[in-house]
Coordinates of C-alpha atoms in Angstrom, one line a residue:
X26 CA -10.5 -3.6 -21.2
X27 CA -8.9 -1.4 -18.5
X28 CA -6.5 1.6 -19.3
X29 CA -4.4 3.9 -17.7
X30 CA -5.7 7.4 -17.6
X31 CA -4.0 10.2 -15.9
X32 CA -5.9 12.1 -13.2
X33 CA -4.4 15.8 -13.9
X34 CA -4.7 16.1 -17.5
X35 CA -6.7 13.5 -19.0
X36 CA -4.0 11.6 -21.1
X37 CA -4.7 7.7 -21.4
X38 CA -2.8 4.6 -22.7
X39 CA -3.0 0.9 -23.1
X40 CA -2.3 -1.4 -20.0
X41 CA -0.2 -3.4 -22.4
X42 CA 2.3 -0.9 -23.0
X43 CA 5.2 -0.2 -20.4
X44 CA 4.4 3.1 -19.7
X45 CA 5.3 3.6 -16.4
X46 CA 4.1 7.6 -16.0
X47 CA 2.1 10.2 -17.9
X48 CA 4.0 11.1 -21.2
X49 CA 2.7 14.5 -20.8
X50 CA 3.3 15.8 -16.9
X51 CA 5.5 12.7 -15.4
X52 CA 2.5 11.8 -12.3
X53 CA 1.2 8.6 -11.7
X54 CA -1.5 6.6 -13.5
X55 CA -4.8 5.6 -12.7
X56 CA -7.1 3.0 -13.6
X57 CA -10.0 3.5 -15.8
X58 CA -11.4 -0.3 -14.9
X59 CA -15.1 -1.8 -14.5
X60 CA -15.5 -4.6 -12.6
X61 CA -17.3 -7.3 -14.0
X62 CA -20.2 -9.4 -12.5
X63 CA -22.4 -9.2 -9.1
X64 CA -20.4 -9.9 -6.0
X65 CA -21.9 -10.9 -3.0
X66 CA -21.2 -12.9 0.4
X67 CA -22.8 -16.3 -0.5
X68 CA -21.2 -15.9 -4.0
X69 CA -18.1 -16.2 -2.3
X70 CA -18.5 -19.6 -0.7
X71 CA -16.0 -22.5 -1.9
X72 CA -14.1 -20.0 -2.9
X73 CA -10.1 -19.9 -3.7
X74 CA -9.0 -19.0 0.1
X75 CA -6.8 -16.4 -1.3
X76 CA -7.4 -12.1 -2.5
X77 CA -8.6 -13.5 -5.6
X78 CA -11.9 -14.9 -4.7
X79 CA -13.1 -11.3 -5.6
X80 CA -12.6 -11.7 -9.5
X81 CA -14.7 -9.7 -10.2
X82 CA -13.5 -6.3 -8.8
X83 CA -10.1 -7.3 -9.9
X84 CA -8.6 -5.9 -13.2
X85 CA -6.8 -9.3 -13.5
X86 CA -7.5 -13.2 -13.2
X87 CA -6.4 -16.5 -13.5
X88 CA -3.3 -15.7 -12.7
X89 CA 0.0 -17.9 -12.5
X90 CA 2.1 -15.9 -9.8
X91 CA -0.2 -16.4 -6.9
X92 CA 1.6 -17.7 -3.6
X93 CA -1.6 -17.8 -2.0
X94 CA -1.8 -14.3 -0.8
X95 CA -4.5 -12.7 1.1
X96 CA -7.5 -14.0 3.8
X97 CA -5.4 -12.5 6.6
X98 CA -7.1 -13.2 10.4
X99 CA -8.8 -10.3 11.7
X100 CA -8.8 -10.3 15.5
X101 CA -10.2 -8.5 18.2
X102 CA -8.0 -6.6 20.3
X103 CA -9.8 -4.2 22.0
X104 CA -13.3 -3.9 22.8
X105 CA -13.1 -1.4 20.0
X106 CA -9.8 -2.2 18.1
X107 CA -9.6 -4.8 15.7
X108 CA -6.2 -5.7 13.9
X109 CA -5.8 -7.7 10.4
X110 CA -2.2 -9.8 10.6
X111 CA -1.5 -8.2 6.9
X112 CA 2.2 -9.6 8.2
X113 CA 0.8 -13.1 8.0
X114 CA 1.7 -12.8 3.7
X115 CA 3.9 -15.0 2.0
X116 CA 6.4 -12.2 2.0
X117 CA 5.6 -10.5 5.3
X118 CA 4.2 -8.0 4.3
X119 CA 0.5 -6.2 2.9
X120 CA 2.7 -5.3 0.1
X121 CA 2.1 -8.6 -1.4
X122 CA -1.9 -7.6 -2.3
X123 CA -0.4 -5.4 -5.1
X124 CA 3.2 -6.5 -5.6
X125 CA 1.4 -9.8 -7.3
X126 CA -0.7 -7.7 -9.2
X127 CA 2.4 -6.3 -10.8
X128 CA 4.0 -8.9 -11.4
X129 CA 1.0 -11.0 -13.1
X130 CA 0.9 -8.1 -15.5
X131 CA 4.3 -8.3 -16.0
X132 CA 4.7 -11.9 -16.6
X133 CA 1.3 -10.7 -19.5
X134 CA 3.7 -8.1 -20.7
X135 CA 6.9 -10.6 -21.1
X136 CA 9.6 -7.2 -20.9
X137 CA 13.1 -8.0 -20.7
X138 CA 13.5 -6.6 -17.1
X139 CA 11.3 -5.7 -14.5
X140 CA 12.9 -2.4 -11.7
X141 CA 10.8 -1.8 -8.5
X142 CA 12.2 0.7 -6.0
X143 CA 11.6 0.6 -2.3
X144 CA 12.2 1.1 1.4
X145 CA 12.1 -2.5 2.1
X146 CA 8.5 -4.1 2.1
X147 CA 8.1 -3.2 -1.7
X148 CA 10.8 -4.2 -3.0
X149 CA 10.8 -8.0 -1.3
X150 CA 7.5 -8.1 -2.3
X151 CA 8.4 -7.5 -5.8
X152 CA 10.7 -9.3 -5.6
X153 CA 9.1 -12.5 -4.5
X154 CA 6.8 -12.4 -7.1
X155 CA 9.0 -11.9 -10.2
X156 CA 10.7 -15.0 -9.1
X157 CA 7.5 -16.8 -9.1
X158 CA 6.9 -15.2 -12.5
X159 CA 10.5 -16.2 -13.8
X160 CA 11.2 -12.8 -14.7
X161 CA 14.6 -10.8 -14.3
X162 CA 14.4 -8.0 -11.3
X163 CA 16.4 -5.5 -9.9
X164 CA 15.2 -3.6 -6.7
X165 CA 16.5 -0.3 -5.7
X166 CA 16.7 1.0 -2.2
X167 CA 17.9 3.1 0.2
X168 CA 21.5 2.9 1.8
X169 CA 20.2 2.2 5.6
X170 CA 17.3 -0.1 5.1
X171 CA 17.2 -3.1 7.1
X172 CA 19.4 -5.3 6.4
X173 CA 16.9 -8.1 7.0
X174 CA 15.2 -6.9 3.7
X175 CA 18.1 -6.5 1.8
X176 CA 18.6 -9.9 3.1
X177 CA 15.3 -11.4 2.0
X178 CA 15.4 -8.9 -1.7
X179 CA 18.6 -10.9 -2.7
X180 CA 17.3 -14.3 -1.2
X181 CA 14.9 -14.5 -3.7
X182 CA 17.1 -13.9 -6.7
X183 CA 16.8 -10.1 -7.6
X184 CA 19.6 -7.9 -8.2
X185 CA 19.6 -5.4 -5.5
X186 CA 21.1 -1.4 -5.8
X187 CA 21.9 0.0 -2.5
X188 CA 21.8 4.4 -3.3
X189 CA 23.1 6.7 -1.7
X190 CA 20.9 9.1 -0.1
X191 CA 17.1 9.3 1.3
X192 CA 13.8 7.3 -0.6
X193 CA 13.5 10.4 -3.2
X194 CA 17.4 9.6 -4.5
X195 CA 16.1 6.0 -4.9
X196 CA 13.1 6.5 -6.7
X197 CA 15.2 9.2 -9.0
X198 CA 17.6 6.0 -9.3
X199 CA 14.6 3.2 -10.2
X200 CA 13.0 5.9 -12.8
X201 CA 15.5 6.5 -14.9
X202 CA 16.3 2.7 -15.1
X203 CA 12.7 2.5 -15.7
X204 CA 13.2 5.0 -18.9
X205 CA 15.1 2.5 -20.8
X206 CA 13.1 0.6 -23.7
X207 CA 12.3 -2.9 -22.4
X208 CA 11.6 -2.2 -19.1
X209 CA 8.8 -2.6 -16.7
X210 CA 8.8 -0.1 -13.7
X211 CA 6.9 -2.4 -11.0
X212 CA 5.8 0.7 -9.0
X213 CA 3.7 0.1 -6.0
X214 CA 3.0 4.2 -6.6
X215 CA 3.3 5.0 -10.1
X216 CA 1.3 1.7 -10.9
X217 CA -2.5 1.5 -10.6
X218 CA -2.8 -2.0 -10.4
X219 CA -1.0 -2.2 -6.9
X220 CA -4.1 0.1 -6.0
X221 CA -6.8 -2.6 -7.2
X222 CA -4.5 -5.2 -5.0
X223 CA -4.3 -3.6 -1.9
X224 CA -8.1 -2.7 -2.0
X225 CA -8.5 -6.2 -1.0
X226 CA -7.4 -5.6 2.4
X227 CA -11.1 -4.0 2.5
X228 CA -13.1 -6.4 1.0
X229 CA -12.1 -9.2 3.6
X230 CA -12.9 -7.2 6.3
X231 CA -16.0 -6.8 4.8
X232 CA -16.4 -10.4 4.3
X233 CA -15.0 -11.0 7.9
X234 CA -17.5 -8.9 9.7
X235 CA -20.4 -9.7 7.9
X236 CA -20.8 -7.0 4.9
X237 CA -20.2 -4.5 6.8
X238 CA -17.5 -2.3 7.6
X239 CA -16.1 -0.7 10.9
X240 CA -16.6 3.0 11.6
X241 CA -12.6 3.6 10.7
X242 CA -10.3 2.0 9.1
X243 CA -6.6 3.2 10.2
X244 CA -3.9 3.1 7.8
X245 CA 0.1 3.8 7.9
X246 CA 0.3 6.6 4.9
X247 CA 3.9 7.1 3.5
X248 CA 3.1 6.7 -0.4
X249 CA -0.3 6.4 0.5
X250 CA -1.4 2.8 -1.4
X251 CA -2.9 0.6 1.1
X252 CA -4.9 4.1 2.1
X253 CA -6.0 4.8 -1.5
X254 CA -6.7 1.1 -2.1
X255 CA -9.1 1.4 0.8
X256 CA -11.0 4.5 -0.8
X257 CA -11.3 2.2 -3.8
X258 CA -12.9 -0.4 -2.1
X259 CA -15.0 1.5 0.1
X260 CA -16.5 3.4 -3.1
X261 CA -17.1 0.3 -4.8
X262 CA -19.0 -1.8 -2.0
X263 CA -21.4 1.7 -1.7
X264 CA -22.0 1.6 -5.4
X265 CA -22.6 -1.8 -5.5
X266 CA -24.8 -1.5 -2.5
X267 CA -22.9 -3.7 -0.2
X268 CA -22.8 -0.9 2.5
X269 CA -24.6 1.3 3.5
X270 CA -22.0 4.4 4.7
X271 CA -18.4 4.9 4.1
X272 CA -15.8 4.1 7.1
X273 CA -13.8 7.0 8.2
X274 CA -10.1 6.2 6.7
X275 CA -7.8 7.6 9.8
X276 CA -4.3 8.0 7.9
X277 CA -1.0 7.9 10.5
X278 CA 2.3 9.4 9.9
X279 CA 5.4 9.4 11.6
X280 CA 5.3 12.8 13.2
X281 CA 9.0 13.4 12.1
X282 CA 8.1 12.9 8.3
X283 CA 4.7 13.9 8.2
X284 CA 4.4 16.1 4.7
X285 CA 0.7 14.8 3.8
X286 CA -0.8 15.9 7.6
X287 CA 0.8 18.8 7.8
X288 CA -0.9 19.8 4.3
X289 CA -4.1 18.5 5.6
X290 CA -3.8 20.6 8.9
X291 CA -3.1 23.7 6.5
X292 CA -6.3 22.8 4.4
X293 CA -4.1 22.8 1.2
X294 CA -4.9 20.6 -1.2
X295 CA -1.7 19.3 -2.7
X296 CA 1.6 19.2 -0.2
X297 CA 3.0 22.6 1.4
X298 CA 6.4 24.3 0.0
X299 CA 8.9 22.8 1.9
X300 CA 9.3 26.4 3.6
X301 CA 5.8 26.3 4.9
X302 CA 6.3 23.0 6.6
X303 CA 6.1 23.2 10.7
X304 CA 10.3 22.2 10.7
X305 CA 11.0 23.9 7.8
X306 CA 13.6 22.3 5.3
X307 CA 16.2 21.1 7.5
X308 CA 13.8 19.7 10.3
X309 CA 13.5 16.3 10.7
X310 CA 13.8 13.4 8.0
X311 CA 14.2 9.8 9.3
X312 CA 11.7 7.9 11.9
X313 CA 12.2 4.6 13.0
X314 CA 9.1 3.9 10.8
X315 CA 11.1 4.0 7.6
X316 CA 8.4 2.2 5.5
X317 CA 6.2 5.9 5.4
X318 CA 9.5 7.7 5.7
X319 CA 8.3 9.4 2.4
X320 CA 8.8 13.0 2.1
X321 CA 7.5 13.9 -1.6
X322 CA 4.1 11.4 -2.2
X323 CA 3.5 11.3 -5.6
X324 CA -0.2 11.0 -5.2
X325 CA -0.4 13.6 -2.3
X326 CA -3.5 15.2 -4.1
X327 CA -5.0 12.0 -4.1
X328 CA -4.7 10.4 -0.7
X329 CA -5.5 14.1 1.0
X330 CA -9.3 13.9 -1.3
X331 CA -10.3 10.4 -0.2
X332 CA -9.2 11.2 3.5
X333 CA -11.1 14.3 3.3
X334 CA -14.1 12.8 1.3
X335 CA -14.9 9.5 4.3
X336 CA -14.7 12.6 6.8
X337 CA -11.4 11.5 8.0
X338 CA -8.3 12.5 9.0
X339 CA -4.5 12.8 9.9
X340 CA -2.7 11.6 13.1
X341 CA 1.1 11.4 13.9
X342 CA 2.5 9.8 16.5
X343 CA 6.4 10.5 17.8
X344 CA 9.3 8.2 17.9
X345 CA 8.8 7.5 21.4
X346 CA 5.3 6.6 20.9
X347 CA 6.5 4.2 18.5
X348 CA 8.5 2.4 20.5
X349 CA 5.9 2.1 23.0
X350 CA 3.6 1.0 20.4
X351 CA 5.7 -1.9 19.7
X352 CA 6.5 -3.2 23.0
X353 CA 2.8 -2.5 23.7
X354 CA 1.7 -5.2 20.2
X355 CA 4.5 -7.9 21.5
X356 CA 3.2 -8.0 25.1
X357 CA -0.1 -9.1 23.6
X358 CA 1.3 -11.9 21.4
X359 CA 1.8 -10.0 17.9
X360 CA 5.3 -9.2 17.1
X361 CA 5.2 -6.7 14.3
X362 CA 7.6 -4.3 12.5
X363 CA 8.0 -0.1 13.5
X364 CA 6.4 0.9 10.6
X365 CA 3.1 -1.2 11.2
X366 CA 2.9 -0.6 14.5
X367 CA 2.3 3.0 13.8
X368 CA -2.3 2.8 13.5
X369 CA -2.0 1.3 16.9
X370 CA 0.2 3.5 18.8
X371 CA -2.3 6.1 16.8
X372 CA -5.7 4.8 18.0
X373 CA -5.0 1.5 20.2
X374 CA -6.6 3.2 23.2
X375 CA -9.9 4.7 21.2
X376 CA -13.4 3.7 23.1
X377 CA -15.9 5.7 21.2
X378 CA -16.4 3.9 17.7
X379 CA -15.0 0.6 16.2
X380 CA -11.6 1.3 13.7
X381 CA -9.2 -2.0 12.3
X382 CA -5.5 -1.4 12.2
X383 CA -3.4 -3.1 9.8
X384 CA -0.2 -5.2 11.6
X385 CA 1.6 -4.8 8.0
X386 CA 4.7 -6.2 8.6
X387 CA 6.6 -8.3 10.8
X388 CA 9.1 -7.5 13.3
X389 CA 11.5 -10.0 12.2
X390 CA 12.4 -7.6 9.0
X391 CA 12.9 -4.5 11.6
X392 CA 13.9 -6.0 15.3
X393 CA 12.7 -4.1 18.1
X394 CA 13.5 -0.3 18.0
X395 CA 16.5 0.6 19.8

């Protein structure tokens, strides 16, 4: 049975207790979690047409709460550049992959409420799928998230808390809710099952090309879980001798919040003081990609290892760039929101090796940036 284990000290629990966080020094779980079975290409033929034809890397099945999430089109862009259409979800959103793995646990748990925090994405995932489950949810977020999301958070029933301040006062806010006895804390980055959902987004395009894998996968990194749940997968299909090499994971950030590449740059291992960072303290803190708008990454040590380990790296792009970016996508037919338009205005024009970029979310929940 799978249990939560913590990564700096060694401290473990049950998966069917509501411990959010490490008793011992507050970080964020991981998953000790074996998958079961032999997986292979024809073994996935007839198949459920959704992320859960691969039961048996998955640390849940059978579940109830599916809206059919997953098998996203991958399509050629470039003679190089692929994109998946991760906005193509039920929600929007690649958030879905592990916001229904939380909630199917939840729904397993039965606890009398259910908190998520978010800057948008998360937190209408989330809350999707608690309705699906029938369970109680309230989703905090940031004053100045789109209002589209905040739109589509109460739309499905949960009981939304605008706070004041940046995405570290609202995941101060959503942990301290989390704290009180009852309580589920459906964390997309405290949580480790949201890890073993968004690893999915790897093994389609594995599936999709063939069993095999591009030279790089690109990934937006704020919190760092679509990222981390493509180190997962990646490690798994080697061990299981599915591939033969490891893609290079290419992680983007905003250039204006950009904590986990400038620790990279700096060959640090964990993120720099804030008085060590290229702007400084009071340099900038908001990008029009507010989705990886995240200054303090709880699993910072984590994301910069596996980018390090597939012999990637870090790129940012500016706000300008961004813009571009997005203009750029629409022109050729995919309209997508700031935040996931990041990996292409990062590596759209690359020639020399084959890389996928996620489209993650759609531009309806953003509009164009001004």
């Amino acid at each position: 049975m799978p249990a939560y284990i913590c990564p700096q000290d060694g401290t473990r629990a049950d998966t069917t207790a509501l411990t959010w966080c490490c008793p011992a020094c507050r970080g964020p779980w991981d998953l000790e979690f074996e998958g079961a079975g032999a997986l292979s290409l024809n073994s996935l033929t007839g198949r459920v047409n959704s992320l859960w034809r691969y039961e048996e890397v998955l640390p849940l099945s059978s579940p109830t709460t599916t809206l059919g999430e997953g098998r996203t089109p991958l399509v050629q862009v470039t003679g190089t550049v692929s994109a998946k259409l991760d906005f193509l979800m039920p929600t929007l959103s690649f958030k879905d992959r592990g916001a229904v793995m939380l909630a199917e646990l939840a729904r397993r748990l039965s606890p009398e409420r259910v908190v998520a925090d978010s800057s948008g994405n998360a937190g209408t995932a989330v809350a999707a799928y608690c309705a699906r489950a029938s369970l109680p949810c309230t989703v905090y977020v940031p004053e100045g998230t789109s209002p589209k999301k905040t739109e589509q958070i109460r739309a499905h029933g949960a009981h939304l808390e605008i706070v004041p301040g940046d995405r570290e006062a609202t995941a101060a806010a959503a942990r301290a809710a989390a704290d009180v006895p009852g309580t589920f804390y459906a964390s997309h980055v405290f949580n480790p099952y949201f890890l073993h959902g968004t690893k999915t987004y790897v093994y389609e395009l594995w599936e999709d090309l063939g069993g095999r894998l591009p030279d790089a996968i690109a990934v937006p990194v704020g919190n760092g879980t679509l990222l981390l749940g493509a180190a997962l997968a990646t490690a798994e299909l080697h061990a299981r001798g599915l591939i033969d090499r490891r893609p290079a994971l290419i992680a983007v950030q905003a250039e204006n919040v950009s904590p986990l590449a400038a620790a990279f740059r700096a060959g640090a291992e964990d993120l720099l003081p804030e008085d060590l960072l290229p702007d400084g303290p009071a340099g900038p803190t908001t990008t029009l990609a507010e989705g990886i708008a995240i200054p303090r990454p709880p699993r910072a040590r984590a994301v910069l290892a596996a980018v390090r380990e597939s012999g990637g790296t870090f790129l940012t792009v500016t706000e300008d760039r961004i813009r571009a970016a997005q203009l750029d996508l629409a022109a050729r037919g995919f309209y997508v929101e700031t935040t996931g338009v990041a990996c292409w205005a990062a590596v759209g024009g690359w020639t020399d090796r084959s890389v996928v970029v996620p489209l993650c979310g759609a531009g309806l929940k953003t509009g164009l940036a001004g």
